[in-house]
Tab-separated table of C-alpha atoms and ligand atoms in Angstrom:
chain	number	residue	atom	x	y	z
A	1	UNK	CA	18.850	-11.756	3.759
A	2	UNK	CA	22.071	-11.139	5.590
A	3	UNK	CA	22.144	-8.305	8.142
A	4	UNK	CA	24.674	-6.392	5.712
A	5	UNK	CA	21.871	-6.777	3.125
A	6	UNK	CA	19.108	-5.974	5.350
A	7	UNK	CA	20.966	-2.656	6.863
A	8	UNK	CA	21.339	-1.609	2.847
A	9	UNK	CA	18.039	-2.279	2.239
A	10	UNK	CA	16.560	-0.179	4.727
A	11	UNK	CA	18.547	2.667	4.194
A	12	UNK	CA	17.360	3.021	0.645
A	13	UNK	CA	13.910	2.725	2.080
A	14	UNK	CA	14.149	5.105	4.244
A	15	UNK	CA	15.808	6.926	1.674
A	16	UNK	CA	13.445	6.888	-0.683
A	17	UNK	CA	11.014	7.372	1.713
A	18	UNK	CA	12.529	10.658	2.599
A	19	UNK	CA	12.886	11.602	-0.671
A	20	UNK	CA	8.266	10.810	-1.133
A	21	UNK	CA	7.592	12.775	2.388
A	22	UNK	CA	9.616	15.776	0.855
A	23	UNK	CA	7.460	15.553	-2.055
A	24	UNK	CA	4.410	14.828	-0.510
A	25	UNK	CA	5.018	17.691	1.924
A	26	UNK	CA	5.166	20.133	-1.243
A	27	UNK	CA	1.994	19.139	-2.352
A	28	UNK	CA	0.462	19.073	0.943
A	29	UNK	CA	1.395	22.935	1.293
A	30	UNK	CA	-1.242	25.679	1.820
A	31	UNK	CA	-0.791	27.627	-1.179
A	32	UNK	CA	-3.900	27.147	-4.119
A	33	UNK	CA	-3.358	25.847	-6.944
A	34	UNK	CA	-4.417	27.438	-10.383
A	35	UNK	CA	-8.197	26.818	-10.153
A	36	UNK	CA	-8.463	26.285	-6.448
A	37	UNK	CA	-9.567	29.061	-4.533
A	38	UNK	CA	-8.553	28.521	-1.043
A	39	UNK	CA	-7.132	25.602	0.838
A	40	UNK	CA	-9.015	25.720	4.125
A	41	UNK	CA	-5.834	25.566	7.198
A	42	UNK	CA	-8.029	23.022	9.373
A	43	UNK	CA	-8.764	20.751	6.497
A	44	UNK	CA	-4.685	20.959	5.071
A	45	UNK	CA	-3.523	20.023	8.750
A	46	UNK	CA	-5.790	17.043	9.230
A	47	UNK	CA	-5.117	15.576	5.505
A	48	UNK	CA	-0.735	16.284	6.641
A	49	UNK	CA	-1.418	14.877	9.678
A	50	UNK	CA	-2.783	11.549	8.072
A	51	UNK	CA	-0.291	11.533	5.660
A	52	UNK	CA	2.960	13.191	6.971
A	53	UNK	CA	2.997	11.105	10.743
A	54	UNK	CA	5.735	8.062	9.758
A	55	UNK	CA	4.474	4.849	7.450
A	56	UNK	CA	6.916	2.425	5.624
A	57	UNK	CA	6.029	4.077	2.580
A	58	UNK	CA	5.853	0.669	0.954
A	59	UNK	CA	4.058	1.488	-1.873
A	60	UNK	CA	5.403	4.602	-3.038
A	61	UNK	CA	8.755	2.486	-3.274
A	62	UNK	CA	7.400	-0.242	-4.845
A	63	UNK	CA	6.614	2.397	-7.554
A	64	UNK	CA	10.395	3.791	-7.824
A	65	UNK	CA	11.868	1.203	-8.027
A	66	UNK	CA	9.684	-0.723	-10.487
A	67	UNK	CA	9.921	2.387	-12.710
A	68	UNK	CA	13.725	2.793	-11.876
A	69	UNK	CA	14.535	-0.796	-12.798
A	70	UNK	CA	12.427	-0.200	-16.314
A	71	UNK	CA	14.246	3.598	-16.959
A	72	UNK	CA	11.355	5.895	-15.946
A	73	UNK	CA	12.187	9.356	-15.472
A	74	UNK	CA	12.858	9.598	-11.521
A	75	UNK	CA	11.160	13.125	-10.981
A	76	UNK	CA	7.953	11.377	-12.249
A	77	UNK	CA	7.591	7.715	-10.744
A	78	UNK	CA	7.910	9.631	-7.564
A	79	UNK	CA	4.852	12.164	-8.352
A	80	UNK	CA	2.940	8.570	-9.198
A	81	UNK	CA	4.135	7.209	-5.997
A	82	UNK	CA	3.385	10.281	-3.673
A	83	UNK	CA	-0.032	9.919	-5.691
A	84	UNK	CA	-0.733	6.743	-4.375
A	85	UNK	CA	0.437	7.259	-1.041
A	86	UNK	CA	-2.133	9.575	-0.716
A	87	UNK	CA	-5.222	6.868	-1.471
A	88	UNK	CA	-3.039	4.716	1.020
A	89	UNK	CA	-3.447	7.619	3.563
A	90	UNK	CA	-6.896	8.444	3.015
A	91	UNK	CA	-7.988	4.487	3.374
A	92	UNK	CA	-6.250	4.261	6.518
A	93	UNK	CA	-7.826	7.878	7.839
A	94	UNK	CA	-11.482	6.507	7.001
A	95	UNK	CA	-10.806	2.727	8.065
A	96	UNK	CA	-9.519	4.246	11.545
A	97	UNK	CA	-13.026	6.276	12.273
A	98	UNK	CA	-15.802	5.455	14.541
A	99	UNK	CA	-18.174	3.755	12.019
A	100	UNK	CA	-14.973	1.174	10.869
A	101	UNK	CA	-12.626	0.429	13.079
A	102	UNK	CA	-12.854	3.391	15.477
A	103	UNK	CA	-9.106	3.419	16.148
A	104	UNK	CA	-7.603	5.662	18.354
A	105	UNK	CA	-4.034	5.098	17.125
A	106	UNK	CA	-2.355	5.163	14.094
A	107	UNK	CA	0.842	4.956	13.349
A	108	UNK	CA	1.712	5.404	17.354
A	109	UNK	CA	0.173	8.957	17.198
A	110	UNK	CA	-4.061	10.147	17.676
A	111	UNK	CA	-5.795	9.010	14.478
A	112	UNK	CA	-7.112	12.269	12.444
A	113	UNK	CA	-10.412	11.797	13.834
A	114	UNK	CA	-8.746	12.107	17.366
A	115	UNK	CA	-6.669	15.002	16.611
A	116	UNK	CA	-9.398	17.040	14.794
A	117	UNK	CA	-12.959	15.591	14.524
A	118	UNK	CA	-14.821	13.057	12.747
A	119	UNK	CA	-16.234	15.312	10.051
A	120	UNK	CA	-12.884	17.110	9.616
A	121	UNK	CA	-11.345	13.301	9.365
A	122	UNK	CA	-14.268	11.658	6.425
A	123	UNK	CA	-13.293	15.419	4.623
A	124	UNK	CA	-9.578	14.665	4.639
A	125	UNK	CA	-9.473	11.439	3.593
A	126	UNK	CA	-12.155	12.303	1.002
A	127	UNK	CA	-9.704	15.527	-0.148
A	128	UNK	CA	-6.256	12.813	-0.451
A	129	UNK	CA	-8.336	10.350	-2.223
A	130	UNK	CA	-9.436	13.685	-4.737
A	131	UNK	CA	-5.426	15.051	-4.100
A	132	UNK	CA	-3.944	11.627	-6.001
A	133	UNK	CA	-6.127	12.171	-9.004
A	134	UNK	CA	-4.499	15.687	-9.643
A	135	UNK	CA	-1.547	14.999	-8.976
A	136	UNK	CA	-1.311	11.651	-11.376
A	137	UNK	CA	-3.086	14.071	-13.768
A	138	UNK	CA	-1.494	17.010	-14.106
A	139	UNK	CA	1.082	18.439	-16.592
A	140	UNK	CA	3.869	18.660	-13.943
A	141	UNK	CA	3.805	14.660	-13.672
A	142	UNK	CA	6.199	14.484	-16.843
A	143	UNK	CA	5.303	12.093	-18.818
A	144	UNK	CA	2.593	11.787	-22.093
A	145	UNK	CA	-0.915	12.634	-21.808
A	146	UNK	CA	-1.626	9.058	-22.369
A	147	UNK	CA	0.398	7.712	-19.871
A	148	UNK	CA	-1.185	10.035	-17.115
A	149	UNK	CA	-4.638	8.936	-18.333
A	150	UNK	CA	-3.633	5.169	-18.000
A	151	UNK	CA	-2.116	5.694	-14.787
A	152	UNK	CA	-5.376	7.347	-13.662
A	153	UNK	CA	-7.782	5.130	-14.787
A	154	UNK	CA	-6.028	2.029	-13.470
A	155	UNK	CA	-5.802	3.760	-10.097
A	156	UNK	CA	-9.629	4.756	-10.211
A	157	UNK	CA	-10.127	0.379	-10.408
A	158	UNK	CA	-7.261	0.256	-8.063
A	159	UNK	CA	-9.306	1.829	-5.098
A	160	UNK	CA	-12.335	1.852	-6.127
A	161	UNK	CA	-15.754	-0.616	-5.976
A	162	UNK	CA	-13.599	-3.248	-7.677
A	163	UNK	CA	-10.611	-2.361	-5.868
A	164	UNK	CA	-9.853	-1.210	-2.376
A	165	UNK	CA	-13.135	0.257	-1.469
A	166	UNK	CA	-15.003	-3.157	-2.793
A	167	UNK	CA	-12.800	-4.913	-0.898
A	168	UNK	CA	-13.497	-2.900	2.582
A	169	UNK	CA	-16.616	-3.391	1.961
A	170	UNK	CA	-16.800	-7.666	1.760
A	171	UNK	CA	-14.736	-7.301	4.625
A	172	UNK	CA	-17.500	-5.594	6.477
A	173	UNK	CA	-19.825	-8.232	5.347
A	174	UNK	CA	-17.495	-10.590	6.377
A	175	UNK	CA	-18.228	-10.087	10.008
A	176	UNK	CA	-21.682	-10.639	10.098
A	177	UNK	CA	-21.208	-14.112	7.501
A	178	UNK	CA	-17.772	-15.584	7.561
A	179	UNK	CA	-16.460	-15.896	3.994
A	180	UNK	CA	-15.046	-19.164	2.337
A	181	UNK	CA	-11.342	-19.598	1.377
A	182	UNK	CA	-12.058	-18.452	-2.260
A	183	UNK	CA	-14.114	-15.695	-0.427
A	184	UNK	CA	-11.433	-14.744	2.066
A	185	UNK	CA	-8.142	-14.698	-0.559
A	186	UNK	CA	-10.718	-12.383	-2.974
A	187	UNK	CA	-11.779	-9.413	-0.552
A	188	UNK	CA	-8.072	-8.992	0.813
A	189	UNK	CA	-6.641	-8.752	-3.429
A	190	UNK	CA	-8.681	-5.936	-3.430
A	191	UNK	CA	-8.969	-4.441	0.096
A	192	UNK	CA	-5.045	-4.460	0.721
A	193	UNK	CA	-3.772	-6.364	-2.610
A	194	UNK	CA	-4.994	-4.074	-5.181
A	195	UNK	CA	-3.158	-1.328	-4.307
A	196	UNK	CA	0.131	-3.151	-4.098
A	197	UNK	CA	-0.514	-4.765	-7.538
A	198	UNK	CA	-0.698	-1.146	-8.877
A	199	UNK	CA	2.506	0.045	-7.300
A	200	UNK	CA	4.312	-2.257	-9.481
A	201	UNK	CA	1.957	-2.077	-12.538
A	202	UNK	CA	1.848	1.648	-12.540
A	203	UNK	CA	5.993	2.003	-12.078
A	204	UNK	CA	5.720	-0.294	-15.698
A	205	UNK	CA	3.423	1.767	-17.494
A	206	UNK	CA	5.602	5.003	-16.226
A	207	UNK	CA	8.239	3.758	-17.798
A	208	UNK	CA	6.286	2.787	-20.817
A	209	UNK	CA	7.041	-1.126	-20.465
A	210	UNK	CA	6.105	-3.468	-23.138
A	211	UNK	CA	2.310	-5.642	-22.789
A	212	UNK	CA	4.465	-8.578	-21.758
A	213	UNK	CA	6.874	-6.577	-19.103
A	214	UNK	CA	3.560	-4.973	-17.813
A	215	UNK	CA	2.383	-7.763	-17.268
A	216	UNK	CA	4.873	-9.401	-15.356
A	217	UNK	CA	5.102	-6.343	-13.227
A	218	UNK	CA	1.685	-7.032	-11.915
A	219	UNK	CA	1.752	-10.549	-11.447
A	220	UNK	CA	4.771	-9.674	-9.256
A	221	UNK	CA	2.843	-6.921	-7.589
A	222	UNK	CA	-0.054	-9.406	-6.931
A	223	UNK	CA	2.381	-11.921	-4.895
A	224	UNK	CA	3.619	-9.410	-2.860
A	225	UNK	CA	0.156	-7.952	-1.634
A	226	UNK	CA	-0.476	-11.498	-1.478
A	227	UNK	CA	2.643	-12.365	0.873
A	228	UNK	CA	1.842	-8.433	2.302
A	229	UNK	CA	-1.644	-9.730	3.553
A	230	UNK	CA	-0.605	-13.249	5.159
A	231	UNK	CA	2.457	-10.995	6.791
A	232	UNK	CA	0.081	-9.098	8.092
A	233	UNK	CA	-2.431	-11.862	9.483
A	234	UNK	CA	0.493	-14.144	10.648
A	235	UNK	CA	1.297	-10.545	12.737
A	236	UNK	CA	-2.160	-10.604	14.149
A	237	UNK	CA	-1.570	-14.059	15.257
A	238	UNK	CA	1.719	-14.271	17.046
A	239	UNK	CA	0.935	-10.289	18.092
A	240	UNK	CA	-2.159	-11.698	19.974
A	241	UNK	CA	-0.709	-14.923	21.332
A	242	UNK	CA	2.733	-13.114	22.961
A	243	UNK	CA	0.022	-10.533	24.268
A	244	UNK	CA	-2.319	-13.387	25.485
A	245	UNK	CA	0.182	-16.128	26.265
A	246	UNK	CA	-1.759	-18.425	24.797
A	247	UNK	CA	-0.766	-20.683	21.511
A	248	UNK	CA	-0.640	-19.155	18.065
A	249	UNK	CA	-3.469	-21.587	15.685
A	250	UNK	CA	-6.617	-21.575	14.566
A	251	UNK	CA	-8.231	-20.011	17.323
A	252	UNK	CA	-5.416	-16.821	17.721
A	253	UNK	CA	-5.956	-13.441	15.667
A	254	UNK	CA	-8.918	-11.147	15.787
A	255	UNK	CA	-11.535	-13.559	15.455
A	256	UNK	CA	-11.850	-12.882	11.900
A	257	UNK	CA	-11.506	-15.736	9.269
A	258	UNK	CA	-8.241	-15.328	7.635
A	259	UNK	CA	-5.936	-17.959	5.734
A	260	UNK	CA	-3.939	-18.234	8.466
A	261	UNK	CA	-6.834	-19.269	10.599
A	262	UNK	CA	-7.719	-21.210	8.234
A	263	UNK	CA	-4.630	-23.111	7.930
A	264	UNK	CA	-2.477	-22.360	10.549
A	265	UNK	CA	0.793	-20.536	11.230
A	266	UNK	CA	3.164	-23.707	10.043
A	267	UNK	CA	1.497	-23.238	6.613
A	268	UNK	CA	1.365	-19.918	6.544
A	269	UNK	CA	4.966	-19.619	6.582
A	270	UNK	CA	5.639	-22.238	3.996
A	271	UNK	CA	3.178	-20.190	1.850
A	272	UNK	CA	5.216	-16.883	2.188
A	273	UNK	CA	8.423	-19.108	1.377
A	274	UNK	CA	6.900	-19.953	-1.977
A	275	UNK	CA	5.222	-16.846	-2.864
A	276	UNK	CA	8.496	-15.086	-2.150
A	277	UNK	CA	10.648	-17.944	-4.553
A	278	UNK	CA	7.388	-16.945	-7.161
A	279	UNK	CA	8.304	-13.206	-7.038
A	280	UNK	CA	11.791	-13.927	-7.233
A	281	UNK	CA	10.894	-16.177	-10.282
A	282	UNK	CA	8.915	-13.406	-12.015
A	283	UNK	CA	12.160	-10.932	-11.975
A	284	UNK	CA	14.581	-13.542	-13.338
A	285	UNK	CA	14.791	-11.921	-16.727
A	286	UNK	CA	16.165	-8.576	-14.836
A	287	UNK	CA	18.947	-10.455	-13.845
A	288	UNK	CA	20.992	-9.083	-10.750
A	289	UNK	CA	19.307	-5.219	-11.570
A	290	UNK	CA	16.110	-6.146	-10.065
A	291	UNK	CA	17.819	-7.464	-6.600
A	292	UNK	CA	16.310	-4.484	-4.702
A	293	UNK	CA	13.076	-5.577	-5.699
A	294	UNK	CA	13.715	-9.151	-5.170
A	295	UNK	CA	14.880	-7.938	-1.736
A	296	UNK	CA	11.528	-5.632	-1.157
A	297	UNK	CA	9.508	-9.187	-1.672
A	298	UNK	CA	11.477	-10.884	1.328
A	299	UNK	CA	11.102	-7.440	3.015
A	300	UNK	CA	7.135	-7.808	3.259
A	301	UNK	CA	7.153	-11.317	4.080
A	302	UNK	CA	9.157	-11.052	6.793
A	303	UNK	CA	8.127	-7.368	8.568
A	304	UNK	CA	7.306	-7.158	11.576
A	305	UNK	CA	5.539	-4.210	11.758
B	401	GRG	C1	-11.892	2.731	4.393
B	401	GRG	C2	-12.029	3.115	1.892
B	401	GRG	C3	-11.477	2.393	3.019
B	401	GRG	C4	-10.591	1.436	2.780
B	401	GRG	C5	-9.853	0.781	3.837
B	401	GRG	C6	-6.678	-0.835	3.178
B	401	GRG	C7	-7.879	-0.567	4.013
B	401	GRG	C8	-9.126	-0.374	3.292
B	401	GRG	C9	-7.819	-0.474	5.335
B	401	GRG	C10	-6.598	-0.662	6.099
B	401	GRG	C11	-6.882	-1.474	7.285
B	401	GRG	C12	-5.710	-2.209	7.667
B	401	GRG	C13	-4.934	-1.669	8.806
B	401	GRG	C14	-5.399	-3.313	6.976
B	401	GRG	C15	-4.233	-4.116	7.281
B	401	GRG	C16	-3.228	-4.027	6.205
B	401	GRG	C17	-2.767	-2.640	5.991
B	401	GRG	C18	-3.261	-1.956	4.769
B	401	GRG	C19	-1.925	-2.101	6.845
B	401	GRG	C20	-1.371	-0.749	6.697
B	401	GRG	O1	-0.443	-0.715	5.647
B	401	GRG	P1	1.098	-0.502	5.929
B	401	GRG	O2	1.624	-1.558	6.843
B	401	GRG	O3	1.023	0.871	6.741
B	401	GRG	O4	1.815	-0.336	4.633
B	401	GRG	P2	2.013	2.100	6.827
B	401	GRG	O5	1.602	2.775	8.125
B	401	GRG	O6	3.422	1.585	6.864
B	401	GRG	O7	1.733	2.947	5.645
């Protein structure tokens, strides 16, 4: 990407991501809803601060412009998107406390469990994870019934045992016995990759895509948490070697067995190359329409944050 191209395609991120923090803010406000009694002030600033301090807000744009690209009604893909920025949110407020990572900084700001306490932090995570579920289900996300209850239920396996939360969870194990390759590519689909691979499948099913259009929305969303995750270890790497001065290979990162450590950073690269040319591949039929999304692909290879 040329640095014209690159300067355009950050401005409609941060556009769009504008446009999910205004939203997100709205449904982050202190007022009950009908059927909720009171929304305790404490708990509401904790679950804003995890949620309303910065992010890329990759996701939630994955979602728009999936949906926009297959002609889903804007107002909604972005209540689906500010849905699943919340599960983002609350995984990162739980991963960051004492008994997972016990990280003080998130974001460049105090972690919720920093700002507020721990118990205040596991109940605001726990209340976004609860928040996304409303707001995919409820009337004011405009589209059918049966649309909301697809979008739900493929969010609930999404994050859940066989999602996310499984995948958190192998990872754990995965520092006490180190996994194999097979191993190591299947906890990070689900602890990072599922959630990426339902940002593009659920933009599909908002715009009520065909079986075959579905499912070429989630292959594409499984490459990019797949090019997402090795982005992120090849970070680890050459973050720790600049900071250590020593060589990025087999022996850089965090210690933990990743593909990169596996393989190294030369192959690594080569390996985001092709799964970048794959997503590309996968949007071919869209012709030049899906260019933003071709560009998002390149976009998550490449970050370097
Ligand atoms: C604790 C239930 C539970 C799940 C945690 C996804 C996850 C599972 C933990 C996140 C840990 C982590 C930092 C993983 C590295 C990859 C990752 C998800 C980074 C953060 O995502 P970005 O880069 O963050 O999209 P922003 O801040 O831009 O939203």
């Amino acid at each position: 990407m040329d640095r014209q191209m690159a300067d355009i395609f950050t401005a409609r991120l941060d556009a769009t991501a504008g446009q999910v923090v205004t939203l997100l803010k709205s449904l982050l406000s202190g007022s009950p809803l009908e059927g909720e009694i009171v929304r305790p002030d404490e708990l509401m600033a904790a679950m804003r601060h995890g949620v309303l301090n910065g992010g890329k807000r990759l996701r939630p744009f994955l979602v728009i412009e999936t949906a926009r690209l297959l002609g889903a009604p804007d107002a909604a893909a972005a209540r689906v998107a500010a849905a699943l920025e919340c599960i983002h949110c609350y995984s990162l407020v739980h991963d960051d406390l004492p008994a997972m990572d016990d990280d003080d900084l998130r974001r460049g700001q105090p972690t919720v469990h920093v700002a507020f306490d721990e118990a205040t932090a596991i109940l605001a995570g726990d209340a976004l994870l609860t928040l996304a579920f409303d707001i995919l289900s409820a009337p004011e996300t405009e589209l059918p019934a049966e649309t909301r209850l697809r979008l739900v239920n493929q969010l609930a396996r999404a994050a859940g045992v066989g999602g996310m939360v499984g995948g958190q969870s192998l990872d754990l194990r995965a520092e006490r016995v180190a996994p194999d390759e097979a191993g190591i590519v299947e906890l990070q689909a689900m602890k990072t990759g599922a959630l990426l691979r339902y940002a593009c499948a659920a933009g599909a099913v908002a715009a009520g895509a065909d079986d075959q259009v579905l499912a070429r929305m989630t292959r594409f969303g499984e490459i990019v948490g797949l090019a997402f995750q090795l982005a992120d270890d090849l970070l680890d790497v050459t973050s720790d070697a600049a900071t250590l001065g020593k060589a990025a290979g087999k022996d850089a990162g965090r210690g933990k067995a990743t593909w990169v450590s596996l393989h190294g950073v030369a192959a690594a690269r080569q390996r985001l190359e092709q799964l970048v040319e794959e997503a590309s591949e996968l949007l071919e039929p869209f012709g030049s329409e899906a260019e933003i999304l071709r560009q998002t692909a390149g976009f998550i290879a490449s970050r370097e944050r």
